[in-house]
Amino acid sequence: MKARVVVTLKDGILDPQGKAIEGALKSLGIDGIDSVRQGKIFEMELATGDRTHAEGLLRGACEKLLANQVIENFQVELL
Amino acid sequence: MKARVVVTLKDGILDPQGKAIEGALKSLGIDGIDSVRQGKIFEMELATGDRTHAEGLLRGACEKLLANQVIENFQVELL
């Protein structure tokens, strides 16, 4: 089973990388993008076919390793 | 209008960061995740409400700045 986990900064947490991209897009002449926030995505191949088990596994992985829950949110998508 | 752009490594391109995460998950006792590949996600707020224009804008941004098309694929999602 395939899954993806998206980790993004919480609202209100400063994202200097996103700000740098906003500036770079403007200086390249690409107008119309008001704000950019950068996050991480993890594409995974799971051994299990059971959706409940897979979701529990991925939530555990996020809590223990992939996301810093003080400043980041995570979202699990089973494909 | 909100949009997200996902940039991932092409198949066959080595992903040492993903491999490190696979190893770290196993050493934390999280079994059942066979492979991990890490990518980037950009969450954007666009000024335009026109979907065709938005898609063109984002494809341009990917080609010029956000993705290295030699080794990366990108995917534009309008929300």
Tab-separated table of C-alpha atoms in Angstrom:
chain	number	residue	atom	x	y	z
A	1	MET	CA	0.000	0.000	0.000
A	2	LYS	CA	1.222	3.472	-0.835
A	3	ALA	CA	0.888	6.426	1.525
A	4	ARG	CA	2.043	9.956	1.826
A	5	VAL	CA	2.698	12.090	4.872
A	6	VAL	CA	2.732	15.872	4.606
A	7	VAL	CA	4.482	17.879	7.326
A	8	THR	CA	3.925	21.650	7.346
A	9	LEU	CA	4.741	24.462	9.739
A	10	LYS	CA	1.888	25.529	12.026
A	11	ASP	CA	0.181	28.851	11.358
A	12	GLY	CA	2.075	31.674	13.000
A	13	ILE	CA	5.454	29.911	12.817
A	14	LEU	CA	7.852	31.980	10.716
A	15	ASP	CA	8.937	30.306	7.453
A	16	PRO	CA	12.081	32.077	6.186
A	17	GLN	CA	12.521	29.542	3.349
A	18	GLY	CA	9.004	30.286	2.073
A	19	LYS	CA	9.679	34.028	2.294
A	20	ALA	CA	12.913	33.600	0.303
A	21	ILE	CA	10.986	31.712	-2.410
A	22	GLU	CA	8.344	34.476	-2.536
A	23	GLY	CA	11.117	37.036	-3.076
A	24	ALA	CA	12.861	34.902	-5.693
A	25	LEU	CA	9.623	34.389	-7.667
A	26	LYS	CA	9.007	38.143	-7.707
A	27	SER	CA	12.537	38.880	-8.856
A	28	LEU	CA	12.081	36.318	-11.671
A	29	GLY	CA	9.039	38.285	-12.820
A	30	ILE	CA	6.465	35.706	-11.672
A	31	ASP	CA	3.668	37.813	-10.177
A	32	GLY	CA	0.412	36.633	-8.677
A	33	ILE	CA	1.743	34.345	-5.938
A	34	ASP	CA	0.884	36.121	-2.685
A	35	SER	CA	2.430	33.754	-0.183
A	36	VAL	CA	4.493	30.568	-0.105
A	37	ARG	CA	5.050	28.169	2.778
A	38	GLN	CA	7.367	25.204	2.368
A	39	GLY	CA	6.804	21.803	3.910
A	40	LYS	CA	8.033	18.243	3.586
A	41	ILE	CA	6.392	15.267	1.965
A	42	PHE	CA	7.247	11.612	2.578
A	43	GLU	CA	6.112	9.040	0.018
A	44	MET	CA	6.042	5.577	1.519
A	45	GLU	CA	5.497	1.989	0.538
A	46	LEU	CA	3.865	-0.007	3.340
A	47	ALA	CA	3.924	-3.758	3.902
A	48	THR	CA	0.392	-3.840	5.309
A	49	GLY	CA	-2.820	-3.629	3.276
A	50	ASP	CA	-4.985	-2.779	6.292
A	51	ARG	CA	-5.931	0.916	6.341
A	52	THR	CA	-6.479	1.201	10.112
A	53	HIS	CA	-3.143	-0.450	10.851
A	54	ALA	CA	-1.407	1.699	8.226
A	55	GLU	CA	-2.826	4.896	9.664
A	56	GLY	CA	-1.743	3.966	13.198
A	57	LEU	CA	1.740	3.073	11.957
A	58	LEU	CA	2.156	6.380	10.132
A	59	ARG	CA	0.816	8.467	13.007
A	60	GLY	CA	3.378	6.749	15.249
A	61	ALA	CA	6.149	7.484	12.747
A	62	CYS	CA	5.138	11.166	12.638
A	63	GLU	CA	4.945	11.517	16.408
A	64	LYS	CA	8.255	9.772	17.012
A	65	LEU	CA	10.354	10.977	14.096
A	66	LEU	CA	8.913	12.840	11.137
A	67	ALA	CA	7.228	15.872	12.679
A	68	ASN	CA	8.161	18.226	15.498
A	69	GLN	CA	4.691	18.715	16.940
A	70	VAL	CA	5.669	21.892	18.770
A	71	ILE	CA	5.942	23.769	15.481
A	72	GLU	CA	4.630	21.383	12.801
A	73	ASN	CA	1.366	19.747	11.759
A	74	PHE	CA	1.209	16.445	9.924
A	75	GLN	CA	-1.351	14.895	7.646
A	76	VAL	CA	-1.489	11.210	6.662
A	77	GLU	CA	-2.912	10.259	3.250
A	78	LEU	CA	-3.424	6.616	2.283
A	79	LEU	CA	-3.442	6.141	-1.497
B	1	MET	CA	-7.067	30.679	-4.508
B	2	LYS	CA	-4.975	28.108	-2.677
B	3	ALA	CA	-2.641	25.712	-4.452
B	4	ARG	CA	0.016	23.209	-3.632
B	5	VAL	CA	3.030	22.088	-5.580
B	6	VAL	CA	4.714	18.765	-4.823
B	7	VAL	CA	8.297	18.230	-5.969
B	8	THR	CA	9.682	14.692	-5.741
B	9	LEU	CA	12.813	12.946	-6.960
B	10	LYS	CA	12.410	10.999	-10.205
B	11	ASP	CA	12.407	7.213	-10.045
B	12	GLY	CA	15.938	5.875	-10.093
B	13	ILE	CA	17.453	8.966	-8.475
B	14	LEU	CA	19.094	8.008	-5.182
B	15	ASP	CA	17.445	9.525	-2.094
B	16	PRO	CA	19.893	9.298	0.832
B	17	GLN	CA	17.581	11.311	3.104
B	18	GLY	CA	14.747	8.829	2.517
B	19	LYS	CA	17.100	5.914	3.189
B	20	ALA	CA	18.227	7.543	6.458
B	21	ILE	CA	14.588	7.889	7.533
B	22	GLU	CA	13.911	4.214	6.678
B	23	GLY	CA	16.854	3.245	8.898
B	24	ALA	CA	15.776	5.557	11.716
B	25	LEU	CA	12.202	4.194	11.685
B	26	LYS	CA	13.501	0.617	11.924
B	27	SER	CA	15.816	1.503	14.797
B	28	LEU	CA	12.850	3.113	16.612
B	29	GLY	CA	11.003	-0.203	16.312
B	30	ILE	CA	8.516	1.002	13.663
B	31	ASP	CA	8.248	-1.940	11.279
B	32	GLY	CA	6.099	-2.253	8.180
B	33	ILE	CA	7.365	0.767	6.219
B	34	ASP	CA	9.222	-0.739	3.260
B	35	SER	CA	10.491	2.404	1.588
B	36	VAL	CA	10.524	6.153	2.121
B	37	ARG	CA	11.243	8.918	-0.383
B	38	GLN	CA	11.328	12.519	0.739
B	39	GLY	CA	10.092	15.436	-1.340
B	40	LYS	CA	9.130	19.065	-0.920
B	41	ILE	CA	5.716	20.651	-0.799
B	42	PHE	CA	4.933	24.326	-1.389
B	43	GLU	CA	1.606	25.687	-0.149
B	44	MET	CA	0.684	28.881	-1.948
B	45	GLU	CA	-1.895	31.599	-1.884
B	46	LEU	CA	-2.600	32.950	-5.379
B	47	ALA	CA	-4.041	36.314	-6.352
B	48	THR	CA	-5.919	34.900	-9.360
B	49	GLY	CA	-9.159	32.935	-9.204
B	50	ASP	CA	-8.808	31.596	-12.767
B	51	ARG	CA	-7.734	27.951	-12.771
B	52	THR	CA	-6.080	27.961	-16.208
B	53	HIS	CA	-4.070	31.065	-15.384
B	54	ALA	CA	-3.129	29.658	-11.965
B	55	GLU	CA	-1.924	26.396	-13.473
B	56	GLY	CA	0.217	28.221	-16.048
B	57	LEU	CA	1.684	30.450	-13.350
B	58	LEU	CA	2.615	27.525	-11.138
B	59	ARG	CA	4.088	25.463	-13.973
B	60	GLY	CA	6.259	28.485	-14.822
B	61	ALA	CA	7.341	28.820	-11.179
B	62	CYS	CA	8.282	25.111	-11.084
B	63	GLU	CA	10.213	25.238	-14.328
B	64	LYS	CA	12.113	28.397	-13.407
B	65	LEU	CA	12.718	27.926	-9.692
B	66	LEU	CA	11.043	25.227	-7.648
B	67	ALA	CA	12.052	22.002	-9.412
B	68	ASN	CA	15.253	20.788	-11.006
B	69	GLN	CA	13.719	18.915	-13.930
B	70	VAL	CA	16.854	16.875	-14.539
B	71	ILE	CA	16.266	14.909	-11.337
B	72	GLU	CA	12.831	15.995	-10.063
B	73	ASN	CA	9.173	15.744	-11.064
B	74	PHE	CA	6.587	18.281	-10.032
B	75	GLN	CA	2.849	18.111	-9.600
B	76	VAL	CA	0.511	21.113	-9.351
B	77	GLU	CA	-2.706	20.790	-7.299
B	78	LEU	CA	-5.282	23.589	-7.243
B	79	LEU	CA	-7.436	23.480	-4.097
